[in-house]
Short mmCIF file of C-alpha atoms in Angstrom, two decimals:
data_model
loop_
_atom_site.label_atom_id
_atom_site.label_comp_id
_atom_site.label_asym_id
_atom_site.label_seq_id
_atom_site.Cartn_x
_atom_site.Cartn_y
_atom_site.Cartn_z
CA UNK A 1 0.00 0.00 0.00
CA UNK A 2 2.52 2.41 0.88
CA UNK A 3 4.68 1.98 -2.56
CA UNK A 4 1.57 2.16 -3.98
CA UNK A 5 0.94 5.84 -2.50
CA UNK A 6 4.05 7.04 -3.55
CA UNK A 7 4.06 6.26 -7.45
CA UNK A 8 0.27 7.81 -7.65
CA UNK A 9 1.65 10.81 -6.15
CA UNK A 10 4.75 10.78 -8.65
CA UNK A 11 2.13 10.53 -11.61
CA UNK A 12 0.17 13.30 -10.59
CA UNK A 13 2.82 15.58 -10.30
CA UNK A 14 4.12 14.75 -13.78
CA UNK A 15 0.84 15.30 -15.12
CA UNK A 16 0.90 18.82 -13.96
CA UNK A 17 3.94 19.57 -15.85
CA UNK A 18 6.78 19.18 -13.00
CA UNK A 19 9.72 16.76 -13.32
CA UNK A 20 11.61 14.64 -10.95
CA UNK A 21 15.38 14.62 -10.52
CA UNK A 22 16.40 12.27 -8.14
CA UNK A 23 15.31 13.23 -4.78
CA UNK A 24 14.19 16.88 -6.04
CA UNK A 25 11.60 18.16 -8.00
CA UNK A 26 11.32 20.84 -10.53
CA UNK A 27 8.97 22.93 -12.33
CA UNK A 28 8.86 22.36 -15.92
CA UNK A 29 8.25 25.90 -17.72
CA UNK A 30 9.16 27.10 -21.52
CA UNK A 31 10.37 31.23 -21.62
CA UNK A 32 7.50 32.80 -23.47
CA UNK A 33 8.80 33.66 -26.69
CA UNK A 34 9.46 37.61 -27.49
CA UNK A 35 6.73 38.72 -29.85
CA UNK A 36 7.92 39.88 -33.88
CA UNK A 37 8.07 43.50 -34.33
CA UNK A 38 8.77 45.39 -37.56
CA UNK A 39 10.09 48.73 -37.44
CA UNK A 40 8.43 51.19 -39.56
CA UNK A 41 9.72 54.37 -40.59
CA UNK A 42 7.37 56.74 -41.77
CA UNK A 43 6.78 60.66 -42.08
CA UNK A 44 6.64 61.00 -37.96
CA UNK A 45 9.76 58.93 -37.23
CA UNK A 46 10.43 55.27 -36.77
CA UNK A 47 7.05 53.45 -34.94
CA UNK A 48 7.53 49.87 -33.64
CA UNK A 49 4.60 46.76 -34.80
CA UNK A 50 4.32 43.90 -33.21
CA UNK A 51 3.50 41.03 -36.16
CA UNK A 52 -0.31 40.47 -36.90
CA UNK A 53 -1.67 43.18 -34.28
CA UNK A 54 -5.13 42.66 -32.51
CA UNK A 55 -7.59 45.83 -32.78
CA UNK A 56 -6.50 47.65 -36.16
CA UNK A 57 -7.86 50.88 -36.99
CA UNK A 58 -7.40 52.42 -40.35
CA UNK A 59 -8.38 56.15 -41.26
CA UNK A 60 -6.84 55.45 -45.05
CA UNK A 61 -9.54 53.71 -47.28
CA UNK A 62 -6.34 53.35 -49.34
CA UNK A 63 -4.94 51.25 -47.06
CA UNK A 64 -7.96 49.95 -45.86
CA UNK A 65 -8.51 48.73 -49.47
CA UNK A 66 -5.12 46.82 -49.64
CA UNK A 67 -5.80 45.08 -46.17
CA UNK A 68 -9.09 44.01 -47.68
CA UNK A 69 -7.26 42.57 -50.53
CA UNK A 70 -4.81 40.83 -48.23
CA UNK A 71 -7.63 39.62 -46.39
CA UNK A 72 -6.72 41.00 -43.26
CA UNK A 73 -9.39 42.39 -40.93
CA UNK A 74 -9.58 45.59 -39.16
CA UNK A 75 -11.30 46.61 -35.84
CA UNK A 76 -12.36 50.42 -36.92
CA UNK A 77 -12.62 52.62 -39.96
CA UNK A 78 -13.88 55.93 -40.69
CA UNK A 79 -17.49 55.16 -41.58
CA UNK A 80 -18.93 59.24 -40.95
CA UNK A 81 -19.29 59.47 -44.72
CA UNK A 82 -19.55 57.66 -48.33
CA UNK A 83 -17.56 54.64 -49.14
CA UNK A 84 -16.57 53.16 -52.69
CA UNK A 85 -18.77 50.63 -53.69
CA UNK A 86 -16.16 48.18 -53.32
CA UNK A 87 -15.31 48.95 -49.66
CA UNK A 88 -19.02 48.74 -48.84
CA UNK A 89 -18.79 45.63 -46.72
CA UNK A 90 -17.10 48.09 -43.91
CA UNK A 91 -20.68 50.63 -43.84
CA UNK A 92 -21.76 46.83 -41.39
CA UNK A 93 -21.93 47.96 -37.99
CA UNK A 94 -19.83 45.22 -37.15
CA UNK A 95 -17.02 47.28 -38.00
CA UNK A 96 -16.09 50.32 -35.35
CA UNK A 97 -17.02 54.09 -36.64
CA UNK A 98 -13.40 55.79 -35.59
CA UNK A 99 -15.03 59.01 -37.08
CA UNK A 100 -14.71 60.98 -40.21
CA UNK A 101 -11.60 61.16 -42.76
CA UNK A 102 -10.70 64.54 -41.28
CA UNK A 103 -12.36 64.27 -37.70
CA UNK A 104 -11.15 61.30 -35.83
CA UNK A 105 -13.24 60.33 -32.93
CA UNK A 106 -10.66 59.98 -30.25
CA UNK A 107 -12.91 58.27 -27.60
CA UNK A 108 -14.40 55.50 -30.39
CA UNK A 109 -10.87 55.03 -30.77
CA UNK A 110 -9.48 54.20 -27.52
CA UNK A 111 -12.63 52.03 -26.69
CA UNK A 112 -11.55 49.73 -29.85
CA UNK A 113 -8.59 48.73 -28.14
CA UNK A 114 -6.10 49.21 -31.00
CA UNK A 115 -2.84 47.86 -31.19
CA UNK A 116 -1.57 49.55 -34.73
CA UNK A 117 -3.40 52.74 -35.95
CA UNK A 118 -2.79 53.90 -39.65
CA UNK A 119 -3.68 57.35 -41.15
CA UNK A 120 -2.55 59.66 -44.20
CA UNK A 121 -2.55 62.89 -44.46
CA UNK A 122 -5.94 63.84 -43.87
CA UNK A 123 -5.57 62.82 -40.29
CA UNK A 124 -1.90 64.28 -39.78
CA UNK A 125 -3.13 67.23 -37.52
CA UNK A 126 -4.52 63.75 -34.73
CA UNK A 127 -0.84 62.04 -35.22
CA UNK A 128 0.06 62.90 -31.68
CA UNK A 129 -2.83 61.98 -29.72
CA UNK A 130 -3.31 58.61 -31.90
CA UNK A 131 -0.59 57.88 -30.92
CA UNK A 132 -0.80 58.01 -27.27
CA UNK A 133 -3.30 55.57 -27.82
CA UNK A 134 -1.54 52.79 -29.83
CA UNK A 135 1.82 52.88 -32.12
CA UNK A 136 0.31 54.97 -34.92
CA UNK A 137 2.30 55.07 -37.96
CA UNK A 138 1.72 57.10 -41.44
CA UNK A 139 1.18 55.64 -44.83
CA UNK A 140 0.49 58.21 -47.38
CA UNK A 141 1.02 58.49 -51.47
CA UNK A 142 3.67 60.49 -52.44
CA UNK A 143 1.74 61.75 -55.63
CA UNK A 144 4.86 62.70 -57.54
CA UNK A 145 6.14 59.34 -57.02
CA UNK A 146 2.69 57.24 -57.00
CA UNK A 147 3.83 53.80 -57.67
CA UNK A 148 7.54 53.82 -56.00
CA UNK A 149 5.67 55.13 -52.27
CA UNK A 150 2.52 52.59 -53.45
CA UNK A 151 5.23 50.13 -53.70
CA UNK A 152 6.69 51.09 -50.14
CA UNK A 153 3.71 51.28 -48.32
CA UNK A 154 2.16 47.31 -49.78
CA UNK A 155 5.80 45.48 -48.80
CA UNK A 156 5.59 47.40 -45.36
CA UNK A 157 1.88 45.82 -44.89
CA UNK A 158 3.11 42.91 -46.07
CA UNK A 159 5.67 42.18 -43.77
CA UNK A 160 3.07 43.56 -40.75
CA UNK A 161 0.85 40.94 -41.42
CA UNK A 162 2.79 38.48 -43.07
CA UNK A 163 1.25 38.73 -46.36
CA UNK A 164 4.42 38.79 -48.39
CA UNK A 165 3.42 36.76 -51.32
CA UNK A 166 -0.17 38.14 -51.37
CA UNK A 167 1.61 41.78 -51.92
CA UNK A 168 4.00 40.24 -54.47
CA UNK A 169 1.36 38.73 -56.83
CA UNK A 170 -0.32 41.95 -56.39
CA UNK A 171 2.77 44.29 -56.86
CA UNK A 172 3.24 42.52 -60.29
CA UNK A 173 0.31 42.68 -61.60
CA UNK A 174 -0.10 46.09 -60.68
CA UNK A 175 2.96 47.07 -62.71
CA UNK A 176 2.38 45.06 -65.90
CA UNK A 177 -1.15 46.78 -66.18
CA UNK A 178 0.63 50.03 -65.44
CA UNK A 179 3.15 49.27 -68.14
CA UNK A 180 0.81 48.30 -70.58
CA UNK A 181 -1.35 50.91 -70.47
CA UNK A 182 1.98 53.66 -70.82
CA UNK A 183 2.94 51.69 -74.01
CA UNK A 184 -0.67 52.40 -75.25
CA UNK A 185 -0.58 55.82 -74.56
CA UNK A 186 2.81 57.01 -75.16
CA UNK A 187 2.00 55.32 -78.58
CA UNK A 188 -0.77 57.75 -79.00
CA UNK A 189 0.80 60.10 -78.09
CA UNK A 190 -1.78 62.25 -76.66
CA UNK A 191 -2.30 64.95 -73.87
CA UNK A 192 -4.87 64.96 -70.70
CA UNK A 193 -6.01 68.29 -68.69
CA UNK A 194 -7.28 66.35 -65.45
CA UNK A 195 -9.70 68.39 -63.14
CA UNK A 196 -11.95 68.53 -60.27
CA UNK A 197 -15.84 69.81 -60.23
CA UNK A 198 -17.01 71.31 -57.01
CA UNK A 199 -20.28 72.85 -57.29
CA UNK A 200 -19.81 74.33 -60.23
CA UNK A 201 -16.18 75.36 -59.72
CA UNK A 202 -12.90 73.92 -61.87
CA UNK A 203 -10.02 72.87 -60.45
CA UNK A 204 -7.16 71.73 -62.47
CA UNK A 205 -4.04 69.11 -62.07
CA UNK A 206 -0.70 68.58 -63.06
CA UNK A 207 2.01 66.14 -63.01
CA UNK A 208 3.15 67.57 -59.29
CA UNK A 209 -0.72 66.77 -57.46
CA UNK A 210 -2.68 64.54 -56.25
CA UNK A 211 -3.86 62.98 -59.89
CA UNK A 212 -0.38 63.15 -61.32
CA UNK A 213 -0.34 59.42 -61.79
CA UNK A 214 -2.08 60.34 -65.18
CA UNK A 215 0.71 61.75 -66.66
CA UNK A 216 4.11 60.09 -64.61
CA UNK A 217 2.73 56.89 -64.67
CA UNK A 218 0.08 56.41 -67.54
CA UNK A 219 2.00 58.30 -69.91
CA UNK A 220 -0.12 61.03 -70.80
CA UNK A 221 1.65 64.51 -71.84
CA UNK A 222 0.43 67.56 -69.56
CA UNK A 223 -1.65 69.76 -71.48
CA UNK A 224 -0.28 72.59 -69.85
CA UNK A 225 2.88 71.73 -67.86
CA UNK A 226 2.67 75.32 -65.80
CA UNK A 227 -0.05 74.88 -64.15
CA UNK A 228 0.77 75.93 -60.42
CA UNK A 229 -0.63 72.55 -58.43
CA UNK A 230 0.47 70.40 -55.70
CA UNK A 231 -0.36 67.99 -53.23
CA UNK A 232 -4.41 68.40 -52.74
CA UNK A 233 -4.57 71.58 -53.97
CA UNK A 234 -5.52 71.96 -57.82
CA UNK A 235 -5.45 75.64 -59.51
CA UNK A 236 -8.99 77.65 -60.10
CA UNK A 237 -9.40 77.29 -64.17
CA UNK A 238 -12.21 78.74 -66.29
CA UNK A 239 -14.00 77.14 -69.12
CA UNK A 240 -12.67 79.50 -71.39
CA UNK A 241 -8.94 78.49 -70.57
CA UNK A 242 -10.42 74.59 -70.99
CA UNK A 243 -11.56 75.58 -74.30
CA UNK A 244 -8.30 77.44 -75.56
CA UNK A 245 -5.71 74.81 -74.11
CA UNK A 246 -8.08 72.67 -75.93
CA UNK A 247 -6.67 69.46 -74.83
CA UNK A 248 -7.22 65.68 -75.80
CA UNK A 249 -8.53 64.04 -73.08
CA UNK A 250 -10.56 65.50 -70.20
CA UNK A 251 -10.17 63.61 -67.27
CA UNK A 252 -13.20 64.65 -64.25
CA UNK A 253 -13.19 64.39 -60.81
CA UNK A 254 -16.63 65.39 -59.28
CA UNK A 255 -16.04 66.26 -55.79
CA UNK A 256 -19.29 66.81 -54.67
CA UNK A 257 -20.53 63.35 -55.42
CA UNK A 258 -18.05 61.90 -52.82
CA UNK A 259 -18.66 64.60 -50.05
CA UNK A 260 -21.90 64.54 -49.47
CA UNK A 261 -23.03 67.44 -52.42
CA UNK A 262 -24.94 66.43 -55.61
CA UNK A 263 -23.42 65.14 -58.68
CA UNK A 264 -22.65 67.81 -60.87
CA UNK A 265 -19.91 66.97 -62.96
CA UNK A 266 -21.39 66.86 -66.36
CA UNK A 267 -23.95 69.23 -66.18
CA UNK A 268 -21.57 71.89 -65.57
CA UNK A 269 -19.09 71.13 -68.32
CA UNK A 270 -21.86 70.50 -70.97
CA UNK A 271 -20.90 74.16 -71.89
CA UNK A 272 -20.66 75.74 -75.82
CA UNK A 273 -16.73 76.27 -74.56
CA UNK A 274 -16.01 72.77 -73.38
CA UNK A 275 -17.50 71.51 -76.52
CA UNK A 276 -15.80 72.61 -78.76
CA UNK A 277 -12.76 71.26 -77.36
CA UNK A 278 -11.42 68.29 -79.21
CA UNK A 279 -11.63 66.06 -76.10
CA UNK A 280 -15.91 66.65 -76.21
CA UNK A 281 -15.51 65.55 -79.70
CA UNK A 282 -14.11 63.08 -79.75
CA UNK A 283 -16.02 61.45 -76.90
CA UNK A 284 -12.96 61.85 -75.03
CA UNK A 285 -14.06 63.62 -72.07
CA UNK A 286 -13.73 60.75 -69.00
CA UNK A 287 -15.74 60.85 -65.29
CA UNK A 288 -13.88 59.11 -63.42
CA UNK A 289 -15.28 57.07 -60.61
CA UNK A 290 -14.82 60.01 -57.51
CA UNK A 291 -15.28 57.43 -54.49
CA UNK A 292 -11.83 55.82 -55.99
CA UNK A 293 -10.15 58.77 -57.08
CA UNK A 294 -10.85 61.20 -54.14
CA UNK A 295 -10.87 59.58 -51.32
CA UNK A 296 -9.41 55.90 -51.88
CA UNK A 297 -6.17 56.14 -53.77
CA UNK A 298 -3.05 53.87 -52.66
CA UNK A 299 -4.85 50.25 -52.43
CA UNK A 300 -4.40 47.60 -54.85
CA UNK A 301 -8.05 47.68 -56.09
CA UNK A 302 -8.36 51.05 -56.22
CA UNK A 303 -5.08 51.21 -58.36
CA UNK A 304 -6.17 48.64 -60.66
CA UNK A 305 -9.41 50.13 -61.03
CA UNK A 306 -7.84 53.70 -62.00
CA UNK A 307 -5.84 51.69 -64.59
CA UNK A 308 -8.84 49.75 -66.18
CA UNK A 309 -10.69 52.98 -66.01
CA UNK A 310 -8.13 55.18 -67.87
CA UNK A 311 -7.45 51.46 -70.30
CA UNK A 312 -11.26 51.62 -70.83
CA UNK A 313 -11.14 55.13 -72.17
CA UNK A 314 -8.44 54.97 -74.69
CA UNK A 315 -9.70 51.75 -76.49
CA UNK A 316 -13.20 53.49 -77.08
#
């Protein structure tokens, strides 16, 4: 009976994870292992990421596009206002409202939990107090350089969540469209004026702003390389200057179909000075879908789509 005693009690003690060493006994525990990090550098300095983070909040529908594409999901978004159709699955309530593009809700924030926060530059002016919430780091579209920062900012993601190949595929067929549809165009060799609509104002864009992937990526010649844009900002144009640069295509933004205003786009360049501009007759005057172009730029379905979209109208 009383060996009997004894090799129960050894038993039980190895089945709750302790070994035996002769006369002494020992706990048997593994060192937790140190969680992956990635270092990111970005606009606001270098942020540290721990691998696959619980709780992400993105502010950048850019971004929020290519994490969709990745099939990684997020916590929060910015859902005070319109979404492209193809990021429509995050108006669900089972996503977190973090707010507006320009107006993150702090509070909303911190209740999420977040353990990575992403914004552009919409949300710049918040970087500080984002980040006292959870490592926030900045991934915006350096439009002079579209599809070298696009680049930067999918193998950063990639390497976050451990999507490598996914970004890969996607990187490459990315650039072959791209490349493609230069060839095409530099074949042409035609011209673009891009511009913006906003309640019946014109805004136009070179090489330099936001919509500059027309001409340094597509391949399309400026119609007028002086015009004095940057960033966001276009330059306040007139239909009569439209109708004396008189350019081949007419690429359209309408701004007030993504901000809440009325779309207005066409009825305020159907005009006796717009057409008689070659790009009217042509039928080469081209809306382009505003949701994507506006507010979504910098995913990998929103890039493809501006490719197919600009593709579509050369081939008419």
């Amino acid at each position: 009976l009383s060996t009997s005693t004894v090799l129960t009690g050894l038993v039980a003690l190895t089945a709750c994870g302790q070994t035996t060493e002769g006369n002494e006994t020992t706990q048997g525990t593994e060192e937790p292992s140190e969680p992956k990090v990635v270092t990111v550098t970005h606009e606001y300095g270098e942020t540290q990421v721990e691998v696959n983070p619980d709780n992400v909040v993105v502010f950048d529908l850019g971004i929020l596009d290519a994490l969709d594409y990745m099939g990684v999901e997020v916590t929060g978004l910015p859902r005070s206002g319109s979404l492209p159709t193809h990021l429509s699955k995050y108006e669900s309530d089972e996503y977190g409202n973090a707010g507006s593009l320009k107006e993150p809700d702090l509070e909303a924030v911190y209740e999420m939990n977040p353990e990575l926060i992403i914004i552009s530059g919409r949300q710049s002016d918040y970087y500080e107090d984002l980040n006292e919430i959870a490592p926030t780091i900045f991934m915006g579209i350096d439009n002079e350089n579209y599809l070298a920062s696009f680049e930067e900012n999918m193998t950063v993601l990639g390497e976050i969540f451990e999507k490598q190949d996914v970004v890969e595929t996607g990187l490459k067929e990315v650039t072959e469209k791209v490349e493609a549809l230069n060839k095409e165009v530099t074949e042409l060799g035609v011209n673009a004026l891009v511009t913006l609509t906003n309640e019946g104002a014109i805004s136009a864009y070179g090489a330099n702003s936001r919509f500059g992937i027309i001409h340094n990526s597509f391949g399309f010649a400026e119609a007028d390389a002086n015009i004095e844009s940057t960033g966001s900002h276009g330059a306040k144009v007139s239909f009569e200057y439209i109708a004396d640069l008189n350019p081949d295509y007419l690429f359209v933004v309408d701004r007030g179909a993504v901000v809440g205003g009325e779309a207005s786009a066409s009825g305020t360049l159907d005009n006796e000075l717009v057409n008689s501009t070659d790009a009217a007759k042509n039928g080469n005057i081209v809306y382009l879908d505003p949701a994507v172009w506006y507010t979504a730029t910098g995913g990998f379905n929103s890039t493809l789509q501006m490719v197919d979209e600009v593709s579509a109208a050369i081939q008419k």
